[in-house]
Coordinates of C-alpha atoms in Angstrom, one line a residue:
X5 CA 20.8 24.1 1.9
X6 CA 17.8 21.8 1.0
X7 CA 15.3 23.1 -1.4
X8 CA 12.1 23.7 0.0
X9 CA 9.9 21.4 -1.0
X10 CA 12.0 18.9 1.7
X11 CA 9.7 20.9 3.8
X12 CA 6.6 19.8 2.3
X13 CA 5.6 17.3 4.7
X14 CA 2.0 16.6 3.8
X15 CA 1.1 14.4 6.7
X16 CA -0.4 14.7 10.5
X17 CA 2.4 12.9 12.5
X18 CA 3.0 10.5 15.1
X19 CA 5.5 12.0 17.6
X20 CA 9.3 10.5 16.8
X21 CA 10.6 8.7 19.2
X22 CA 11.6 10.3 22.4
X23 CA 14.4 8.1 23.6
X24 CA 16.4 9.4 20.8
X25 CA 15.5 13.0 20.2
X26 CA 18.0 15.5 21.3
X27 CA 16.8 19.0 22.5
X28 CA 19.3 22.1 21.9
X29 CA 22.0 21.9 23.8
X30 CA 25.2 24.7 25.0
X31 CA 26.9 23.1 22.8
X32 CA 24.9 23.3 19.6
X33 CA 26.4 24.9 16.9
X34 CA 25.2 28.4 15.6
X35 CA 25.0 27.1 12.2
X36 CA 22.8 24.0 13.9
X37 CA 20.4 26.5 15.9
X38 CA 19.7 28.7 13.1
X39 CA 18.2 25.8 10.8
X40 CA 16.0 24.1 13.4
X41 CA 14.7 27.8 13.9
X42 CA 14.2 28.3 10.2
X43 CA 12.6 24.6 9.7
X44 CA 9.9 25.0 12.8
X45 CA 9.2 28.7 11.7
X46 CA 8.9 27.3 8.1
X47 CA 6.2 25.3 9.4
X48 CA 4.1 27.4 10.9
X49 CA 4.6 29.7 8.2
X50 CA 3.9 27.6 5.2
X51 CA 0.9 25.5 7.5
X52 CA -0.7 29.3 8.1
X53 CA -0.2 30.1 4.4
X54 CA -1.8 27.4 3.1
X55 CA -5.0 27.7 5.1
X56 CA -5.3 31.5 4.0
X57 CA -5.1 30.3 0.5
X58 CA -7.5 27.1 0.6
X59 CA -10.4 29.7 2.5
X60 CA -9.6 32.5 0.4
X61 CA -10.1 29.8 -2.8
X62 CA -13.6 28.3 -0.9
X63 CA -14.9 32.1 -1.3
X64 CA -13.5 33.9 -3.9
X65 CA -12.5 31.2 -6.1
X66 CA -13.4 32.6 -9.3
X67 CA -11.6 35.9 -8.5
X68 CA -8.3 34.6 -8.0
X69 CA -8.8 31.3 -9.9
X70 CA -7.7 33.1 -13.3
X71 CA -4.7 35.7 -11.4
X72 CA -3.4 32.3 -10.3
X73 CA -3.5 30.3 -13.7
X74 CA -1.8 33.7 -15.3
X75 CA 1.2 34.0 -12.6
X76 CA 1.5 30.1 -12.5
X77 CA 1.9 30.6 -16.3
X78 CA 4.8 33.0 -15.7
X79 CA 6.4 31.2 -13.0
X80 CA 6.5 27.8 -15.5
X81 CA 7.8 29.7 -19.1
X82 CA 10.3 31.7 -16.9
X83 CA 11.3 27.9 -15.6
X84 CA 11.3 26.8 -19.2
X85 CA 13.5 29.5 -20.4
X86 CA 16.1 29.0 -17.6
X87 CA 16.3 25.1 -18.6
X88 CA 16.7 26.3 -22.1
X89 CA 19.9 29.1 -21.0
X90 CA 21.1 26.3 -18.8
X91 CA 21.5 23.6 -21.3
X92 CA 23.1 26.4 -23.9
X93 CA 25.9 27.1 -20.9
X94 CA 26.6 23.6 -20.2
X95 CA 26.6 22.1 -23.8
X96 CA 23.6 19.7 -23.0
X97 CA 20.7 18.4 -25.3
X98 CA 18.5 16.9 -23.2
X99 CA 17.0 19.6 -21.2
X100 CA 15.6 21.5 -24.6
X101 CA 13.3 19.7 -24.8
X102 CA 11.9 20.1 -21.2
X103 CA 12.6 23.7 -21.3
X104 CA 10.8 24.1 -24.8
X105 CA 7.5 22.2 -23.1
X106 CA 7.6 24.2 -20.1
X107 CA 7.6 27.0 -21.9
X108 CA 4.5 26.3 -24.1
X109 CA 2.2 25.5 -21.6
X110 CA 3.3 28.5 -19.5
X111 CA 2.2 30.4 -22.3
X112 CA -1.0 28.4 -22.8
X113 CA -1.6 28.7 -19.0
X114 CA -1.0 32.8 -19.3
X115 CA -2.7 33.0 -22.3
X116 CA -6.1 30.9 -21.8
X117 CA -6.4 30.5 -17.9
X118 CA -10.0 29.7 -18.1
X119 CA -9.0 26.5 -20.5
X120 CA -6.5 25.7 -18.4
X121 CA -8.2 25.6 -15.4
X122 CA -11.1 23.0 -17.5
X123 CA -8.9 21.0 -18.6
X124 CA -7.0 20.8 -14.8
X125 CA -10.5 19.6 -13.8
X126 CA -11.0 17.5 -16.3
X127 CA -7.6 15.3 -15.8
X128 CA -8.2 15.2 -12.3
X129 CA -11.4 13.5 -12.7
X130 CA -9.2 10.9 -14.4
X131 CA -7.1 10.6 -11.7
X132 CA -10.3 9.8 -9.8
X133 CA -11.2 7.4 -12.0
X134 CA -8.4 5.7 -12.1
X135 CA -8.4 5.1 -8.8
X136 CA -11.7 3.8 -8.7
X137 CA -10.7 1.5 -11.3
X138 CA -7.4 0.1 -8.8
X139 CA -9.5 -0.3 -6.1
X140 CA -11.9 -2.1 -8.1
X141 CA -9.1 -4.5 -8.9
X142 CA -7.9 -4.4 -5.8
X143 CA -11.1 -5.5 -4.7
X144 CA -11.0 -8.5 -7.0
X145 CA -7.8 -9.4 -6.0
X146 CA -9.0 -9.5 -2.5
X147 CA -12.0 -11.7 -2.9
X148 CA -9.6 -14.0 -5.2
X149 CA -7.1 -14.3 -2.1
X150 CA -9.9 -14.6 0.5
X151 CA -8.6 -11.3 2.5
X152 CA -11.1 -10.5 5.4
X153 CA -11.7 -6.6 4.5
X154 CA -11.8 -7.1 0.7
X155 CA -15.4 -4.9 1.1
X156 CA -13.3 -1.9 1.9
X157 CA -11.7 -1.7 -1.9
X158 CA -15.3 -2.2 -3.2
X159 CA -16.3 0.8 -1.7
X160 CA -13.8 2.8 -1.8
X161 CA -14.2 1.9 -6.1
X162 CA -17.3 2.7 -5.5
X163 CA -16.7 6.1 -3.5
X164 CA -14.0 7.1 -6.1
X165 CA -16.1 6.2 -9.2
X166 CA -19.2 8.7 -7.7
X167 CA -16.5 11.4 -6.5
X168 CA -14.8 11.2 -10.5
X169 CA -19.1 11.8 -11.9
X170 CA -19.3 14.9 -9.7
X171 CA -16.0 16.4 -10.8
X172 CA -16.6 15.5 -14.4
X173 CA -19.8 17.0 -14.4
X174 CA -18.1 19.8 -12.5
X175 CA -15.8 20.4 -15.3
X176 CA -18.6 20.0 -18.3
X177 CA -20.2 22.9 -16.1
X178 CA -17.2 25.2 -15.2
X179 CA -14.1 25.2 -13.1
X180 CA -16.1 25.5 -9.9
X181 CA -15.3 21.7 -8.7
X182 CA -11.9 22.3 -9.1
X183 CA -11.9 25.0 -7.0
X184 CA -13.7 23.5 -4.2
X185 CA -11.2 20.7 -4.2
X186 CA -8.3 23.0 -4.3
X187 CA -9.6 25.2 -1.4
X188 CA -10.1 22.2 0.7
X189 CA -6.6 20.3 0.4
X190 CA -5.1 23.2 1.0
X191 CA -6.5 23.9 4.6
X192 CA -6.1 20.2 5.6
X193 CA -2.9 20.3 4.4
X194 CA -1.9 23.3 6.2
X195 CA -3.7 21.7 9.0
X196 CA -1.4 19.1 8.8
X197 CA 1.5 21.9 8.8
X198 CA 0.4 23.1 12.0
X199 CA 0.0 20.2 13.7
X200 CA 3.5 18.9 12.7
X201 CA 4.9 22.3 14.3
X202 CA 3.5 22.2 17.3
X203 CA 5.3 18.2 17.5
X204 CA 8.2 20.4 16.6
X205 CA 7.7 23.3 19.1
X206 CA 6.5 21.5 22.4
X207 CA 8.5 21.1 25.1
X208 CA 9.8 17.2 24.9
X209 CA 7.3 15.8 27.7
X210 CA 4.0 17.4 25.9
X211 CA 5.1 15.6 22.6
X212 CA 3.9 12.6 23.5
X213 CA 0.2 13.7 23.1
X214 CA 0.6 14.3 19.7
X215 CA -0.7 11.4 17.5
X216 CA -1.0 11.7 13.6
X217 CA -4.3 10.1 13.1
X218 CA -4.0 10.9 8.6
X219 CA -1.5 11.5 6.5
X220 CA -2.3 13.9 3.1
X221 CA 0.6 13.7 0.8
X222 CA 1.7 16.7 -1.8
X223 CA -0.8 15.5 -5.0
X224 CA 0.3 12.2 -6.8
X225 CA 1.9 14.3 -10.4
X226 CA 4.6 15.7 -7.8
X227 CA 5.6 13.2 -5.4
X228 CA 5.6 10.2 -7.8
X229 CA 8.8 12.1 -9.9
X230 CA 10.2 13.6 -6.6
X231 CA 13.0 10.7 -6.6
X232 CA 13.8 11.1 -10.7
X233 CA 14.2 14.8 -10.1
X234 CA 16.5 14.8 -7.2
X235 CA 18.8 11.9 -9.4
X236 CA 18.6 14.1 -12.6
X237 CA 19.9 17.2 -10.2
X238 CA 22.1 15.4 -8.4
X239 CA 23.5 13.6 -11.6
X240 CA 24.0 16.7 -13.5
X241 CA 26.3 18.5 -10.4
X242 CA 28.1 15.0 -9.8
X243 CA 28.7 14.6 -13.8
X244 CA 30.2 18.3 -14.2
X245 CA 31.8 17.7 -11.4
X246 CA 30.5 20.9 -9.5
X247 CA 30.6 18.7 -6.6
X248 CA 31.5 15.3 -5.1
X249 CA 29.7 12.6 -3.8
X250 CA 30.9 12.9 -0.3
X251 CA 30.4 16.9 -0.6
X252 CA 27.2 16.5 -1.7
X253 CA 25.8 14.7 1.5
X254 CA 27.7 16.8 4.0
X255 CA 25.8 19.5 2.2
X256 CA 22.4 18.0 2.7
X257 CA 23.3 16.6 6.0
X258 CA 21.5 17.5 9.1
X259 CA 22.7 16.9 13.1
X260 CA 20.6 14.0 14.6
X261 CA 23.3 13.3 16.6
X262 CA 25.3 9.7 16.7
X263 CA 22.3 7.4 17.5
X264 CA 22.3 4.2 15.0
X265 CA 19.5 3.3 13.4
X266 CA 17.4 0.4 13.4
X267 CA 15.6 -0.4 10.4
X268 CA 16.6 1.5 7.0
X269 CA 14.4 2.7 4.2
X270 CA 15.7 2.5 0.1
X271 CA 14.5 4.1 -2.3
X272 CA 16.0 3.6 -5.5
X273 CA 15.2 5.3 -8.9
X274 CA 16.9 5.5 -12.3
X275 CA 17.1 7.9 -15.2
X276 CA 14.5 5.8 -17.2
X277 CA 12.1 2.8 -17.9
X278 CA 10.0 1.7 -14.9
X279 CA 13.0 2.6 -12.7
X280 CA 12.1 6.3 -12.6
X281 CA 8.8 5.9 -10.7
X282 CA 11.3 4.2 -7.8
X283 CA 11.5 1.0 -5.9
X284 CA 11.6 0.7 -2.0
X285 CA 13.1 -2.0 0.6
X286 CA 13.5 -2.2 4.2
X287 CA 16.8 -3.4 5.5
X288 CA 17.1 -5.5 8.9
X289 CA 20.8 -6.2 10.6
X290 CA 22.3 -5.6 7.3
X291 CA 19.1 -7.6 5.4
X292 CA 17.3 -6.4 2.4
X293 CA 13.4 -7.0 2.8
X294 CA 11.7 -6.6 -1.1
X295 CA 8.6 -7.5 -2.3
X296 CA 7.8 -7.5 -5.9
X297 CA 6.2 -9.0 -9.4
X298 CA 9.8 -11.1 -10.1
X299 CA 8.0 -14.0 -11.7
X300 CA 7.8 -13.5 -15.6
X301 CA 5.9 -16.5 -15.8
X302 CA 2.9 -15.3 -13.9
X303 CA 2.9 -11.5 -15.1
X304 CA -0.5 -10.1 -16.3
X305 CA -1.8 -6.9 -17.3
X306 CA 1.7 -5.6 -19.0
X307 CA 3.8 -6.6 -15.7
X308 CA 1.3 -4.5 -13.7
X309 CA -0.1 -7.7 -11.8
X310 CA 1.1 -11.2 -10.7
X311 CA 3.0 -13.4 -7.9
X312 CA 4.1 -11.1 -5.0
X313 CA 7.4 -12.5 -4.8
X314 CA 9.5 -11.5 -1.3
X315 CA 13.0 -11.6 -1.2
X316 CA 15.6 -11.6 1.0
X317 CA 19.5 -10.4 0.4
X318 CA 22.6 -9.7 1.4
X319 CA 22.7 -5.8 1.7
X320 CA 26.3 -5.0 0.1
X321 CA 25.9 -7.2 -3.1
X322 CA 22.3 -6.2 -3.0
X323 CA 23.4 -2.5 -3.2
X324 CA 26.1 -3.5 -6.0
X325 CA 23.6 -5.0 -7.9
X326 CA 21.3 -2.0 -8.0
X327 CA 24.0 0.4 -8.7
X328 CA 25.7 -2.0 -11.5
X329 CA 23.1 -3.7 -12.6
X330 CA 20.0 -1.4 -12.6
X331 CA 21.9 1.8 -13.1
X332 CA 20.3 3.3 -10.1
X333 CA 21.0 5.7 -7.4
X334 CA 19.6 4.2 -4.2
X335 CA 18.6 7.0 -1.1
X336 CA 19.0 5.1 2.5
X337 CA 16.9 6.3 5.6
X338 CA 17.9 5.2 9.1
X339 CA 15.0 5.1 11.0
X340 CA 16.0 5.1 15.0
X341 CA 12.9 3.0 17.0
X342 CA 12.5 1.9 20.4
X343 CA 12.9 -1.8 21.7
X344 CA 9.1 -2.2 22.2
X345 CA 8.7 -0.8 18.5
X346 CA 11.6 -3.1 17.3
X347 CA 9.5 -5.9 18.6
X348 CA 6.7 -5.1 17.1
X349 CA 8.2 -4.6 13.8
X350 CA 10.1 -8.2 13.9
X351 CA 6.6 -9.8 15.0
X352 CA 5.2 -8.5 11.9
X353 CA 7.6 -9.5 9.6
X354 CA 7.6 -13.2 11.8
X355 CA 3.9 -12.9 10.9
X356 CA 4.5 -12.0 7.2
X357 CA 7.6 -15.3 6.7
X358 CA 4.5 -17.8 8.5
X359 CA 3.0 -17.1 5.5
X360 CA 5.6 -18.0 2.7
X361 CA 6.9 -20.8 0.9
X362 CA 10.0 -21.0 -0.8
X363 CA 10.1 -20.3 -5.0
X364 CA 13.1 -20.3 -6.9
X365 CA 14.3 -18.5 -9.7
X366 CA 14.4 -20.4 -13.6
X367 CA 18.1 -19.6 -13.2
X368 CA 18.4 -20.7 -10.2
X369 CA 17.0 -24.1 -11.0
X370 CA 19.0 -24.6 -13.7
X371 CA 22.2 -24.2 -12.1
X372 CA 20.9 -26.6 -9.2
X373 CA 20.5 -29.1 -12.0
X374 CA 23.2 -28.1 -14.4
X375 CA 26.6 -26.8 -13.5
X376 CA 26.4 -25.6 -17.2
X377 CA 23.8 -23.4 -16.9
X378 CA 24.3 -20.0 -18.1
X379 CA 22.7 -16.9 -17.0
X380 CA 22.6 -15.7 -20.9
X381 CA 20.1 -18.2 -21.4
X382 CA 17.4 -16.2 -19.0
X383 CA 16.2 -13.1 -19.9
X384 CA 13.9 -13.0 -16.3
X385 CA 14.6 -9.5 -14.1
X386 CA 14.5 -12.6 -11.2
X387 CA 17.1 -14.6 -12.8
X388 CA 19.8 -11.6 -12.9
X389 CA 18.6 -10.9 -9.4
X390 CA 19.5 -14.2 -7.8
X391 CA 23.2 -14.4 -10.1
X392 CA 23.8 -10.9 -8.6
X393 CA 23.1 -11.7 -4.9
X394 CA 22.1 -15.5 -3.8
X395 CA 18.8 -13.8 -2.5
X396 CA 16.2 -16.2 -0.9
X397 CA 12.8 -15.7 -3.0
X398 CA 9.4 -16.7 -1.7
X399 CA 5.7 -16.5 -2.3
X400 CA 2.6 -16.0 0.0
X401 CA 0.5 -18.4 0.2
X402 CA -2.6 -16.5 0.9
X403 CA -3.3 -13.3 2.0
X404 CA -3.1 -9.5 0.2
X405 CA 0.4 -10.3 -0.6
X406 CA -0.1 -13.2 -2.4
X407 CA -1.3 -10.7 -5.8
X408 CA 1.0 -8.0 -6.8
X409 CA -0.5 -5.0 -8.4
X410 CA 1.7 -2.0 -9.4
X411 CA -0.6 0.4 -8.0
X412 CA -1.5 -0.8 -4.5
X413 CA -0.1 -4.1 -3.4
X414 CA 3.1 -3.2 -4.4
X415 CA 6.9 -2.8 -2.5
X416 CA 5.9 0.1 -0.7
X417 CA 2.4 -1.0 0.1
X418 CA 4.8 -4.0 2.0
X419 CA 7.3 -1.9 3.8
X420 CA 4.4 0.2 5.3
X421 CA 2.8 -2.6 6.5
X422 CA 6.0 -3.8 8.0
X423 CA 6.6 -0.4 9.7
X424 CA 3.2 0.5 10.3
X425 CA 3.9 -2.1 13.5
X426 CA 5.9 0.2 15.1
X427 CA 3.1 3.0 14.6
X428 CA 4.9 4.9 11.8
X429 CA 1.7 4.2 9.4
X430 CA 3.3 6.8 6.5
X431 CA 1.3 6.2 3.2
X432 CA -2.0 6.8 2.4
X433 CA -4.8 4.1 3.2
X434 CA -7.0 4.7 -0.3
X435 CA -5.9 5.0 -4.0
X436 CA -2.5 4.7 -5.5
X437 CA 1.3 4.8 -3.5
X438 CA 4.3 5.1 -5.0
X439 CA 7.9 5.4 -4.0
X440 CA 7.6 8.9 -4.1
X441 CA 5.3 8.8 -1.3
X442 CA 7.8 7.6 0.8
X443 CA 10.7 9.6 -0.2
X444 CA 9.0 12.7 0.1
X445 CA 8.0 11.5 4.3
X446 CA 11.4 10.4 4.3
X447 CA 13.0 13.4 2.8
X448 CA 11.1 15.7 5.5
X449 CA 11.4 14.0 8.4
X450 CA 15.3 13.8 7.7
X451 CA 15.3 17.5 7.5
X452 CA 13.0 18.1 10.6
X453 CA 15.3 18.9 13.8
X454 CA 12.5 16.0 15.6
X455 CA 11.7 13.8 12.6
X456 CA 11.8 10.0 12.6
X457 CA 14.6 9.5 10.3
X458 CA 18.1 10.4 12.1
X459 CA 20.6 9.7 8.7
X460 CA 20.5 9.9 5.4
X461 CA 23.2 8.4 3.1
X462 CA 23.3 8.3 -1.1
X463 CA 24.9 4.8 -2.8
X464 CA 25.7 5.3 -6.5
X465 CA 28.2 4.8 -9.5
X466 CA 30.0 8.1 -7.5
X467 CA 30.9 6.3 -4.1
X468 CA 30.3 2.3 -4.8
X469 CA 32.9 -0.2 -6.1
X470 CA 31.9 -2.8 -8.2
X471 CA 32.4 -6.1 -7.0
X472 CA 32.7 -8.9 -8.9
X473 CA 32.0 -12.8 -8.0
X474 CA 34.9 -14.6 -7.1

């Protein structure tokens, strides 16, 4: 069965599409019935929860601040210590060292709650800082591109930069700050629970009044390492061969009955380098939609800014590529959406390709002008990308798109926008989105008996063949 935290849905949601939903029926398996009845009750349950603990934070923070810092302290050196039996069992290195870290700050957090709790405070108002500082680029960016509502990044830097003051301060004073931001997350975020299980509950017609106006995601630290974690789990069962790939989704697979989908959703991740915060695409009639920083020539900042570059591919060699090439594991989403979303989703992306002009990778240019050329000569991510699938690159002439930056205007930032035409508006409108963001909406919706997404399928090393150009 899916761990929890697919549960976790962190948003306020539009209601799915009711063409496609499918209500219990005589038919429905047992099995079936029991885990739409667990998932809705989980809802409810965990949305309910979560409001008790924010209030009970707002006015006794202090009392249960420290109890909380102690038992999260247990809960994270008992985690450590399992890691540690684990890799003894199975032979492994690798999760030592986890285990051995775990295990020291469980002890510091058990130990020194009060500290702990500072120094929480104080890396959250790091975070905030740091998103003051993105949209603060973003804002430059903006101006730079001549994008209408460049004002909004500007203050929302500014919003951000005052918000970080107050919870540093807060943090040179006490814990108290900290407190008050836990408290209240945790009743929107149940809010947000609640909401999505009354979607879930109603009766088919009265879902249609349900609108998700906001979407709160689980905090950045978890959902941005949400895709690594689920490849290092699934890895380690596929590699001891405790199960199969094809075992391995039936076991995670959930009835949406045999609808097709429209538009699909990847999210690919690997075990290291930049691919384990993720990558995400939208595929169209079989193809791939990407946006990224593929020029070498114009990266800035470390490879955090440049061209936006678009691409569009083939979706099998794309999918070879990925698995081959990048050594990823690559999660696909099947989203199911009406003919007048459709529409709107094609009319986006028409409006997004008026606004492109072909570019061509070095590679590529050489070989146009060269039958000699060899692909050992370019070193350029781009390069290997076109000899791996013949994509068609362009950039934006104008526009948001036109910069990339890592922690805004980046892949997902795109396929949002081209979904968000369809009224599925996922991520979050302020401060920084990664894949994780989507994965975990994904993830949940998937596992919702009503959610948007009606399959799920895994592509990796365990169920791909390599092709080779002929």
């Amino acid at each position: 069965m899916q761990s929890l935290w697919t549960f976790y849905i962190g948003i306020l949601a539009e209601t799915p599409n009711p063409n496609y939903r499918k209500e219990d029926k005589p038919g429905m398996s047992k099995k079936q019935t029991i885990k739409k009845t667990f998932n809705i009750t989980w809802l409810f349950l965990y949305g309910a929860g979560l409001i008790a603990v924010g209030i009970l934070v707002l006015v006794h923070g202090r009392i249960v601040a420290e109890p909380a810092a102690r038992l999260g302290g247990i809960f994270i050196a008992a985690n450590g210590i399992h890691r540690l039996i684990r890799a003894h069992a199975r032979q492994q290195k690798l999760p030592i060292l986890s285990g051995i870290s775990n295990i020291i700050i469980g002890l510091i957090s058990l130990l020194f709650p009060a500290a702990t709790l500072a120094l929480l405070s104080f890396i959250y108002s790091l975070y905030v800082f740091l998103n003051a500082l993105v949209k603060f680029i973003d804002f430059g960016s903006a101006v730079k591109n001549a994008v209408p509502d460049a004002f909004y990044d500007l203050f929302a830097g500014i919003f951000f930069t005052v918000f970080g003051i107050i919870m540093m301060f807060g943090t040179l004073m006490g814990s108290q700050g900290m407190l008050i931001v836990i408290g209240i997350y945790c009743i929107i975020y149940g809010a947000g629970e609640l909401r999505l299980f009354i979607r879930e509950a109603m009766p088919n017609r009265a879902k249609g009044v349900i609108r998700r106006k906001i979407r709160l995601s689980l905090p950045q630290v978890i959902t941005t390492f949400i895709p690594l974690k689920t490849l290092r789990d699934y890895t380690e069962r596929l590699d001891s061969r405790e199960i199969d790939i094809e075992k391995l989704e039936n076991e995670e697979r959930f009835d949406k009955g045999d609808e097709t989908p429209d538009i699909h959703v990847l999210i690919h991740v690997s075990a290291d380098g930049v691919g384990s915060i993720g990558h995400c695409d939208l595929v169209l009639n079989d193809t791939v939609i990407s946006y990224g920083n593929y020029d070498k020539a114009s990266e800035r900042l470390f490879g955090g800014i440049g061209d936006g570059v678009l691409f569009k591919a083939d979706f099998d060699r794309y999918i070879n590529f990925c698995v081959y090439h990048d050594l990823q594991m690559v999660f696909d989403f099947g989203i199911k959406l009406t003919e007048k979303q459709l529409a709107k989703v094609r009319k986006g992306l028409a409006k997004l390709e008026r606004n492109v002009t072909r570019w061509k990778p070095p590679y590529q240019l050489a070989s146009e002008n060269s039958p000699t050329a060899d692909i050992a000569d370019f070193d350029d991510y781009c390069s290997s990308l076109w000899n791996g699938t013949h994509a068609h690159f362009y950039k934006f002439k104008s526009g948001r798109f036109k910069t990339y930056f890592v922690m805004s205007t980046n892949c997902v930032f795109l396929a949002d926008y081209i979904l968000s035409k369809a009224g599925t508006d996922i991520v979050k409108t302020a401060g920084i989105i990664t894949p994780g963001d989507y994965y975990d909406y994904m993830q949940t919706e998937y596992a919702l008996p009503g959610g948007i997404v009606i399959t799920r399928d895994i592509y990796s090393k365990y169920n791909v063949k390599e092709q080779t150009e002929t």
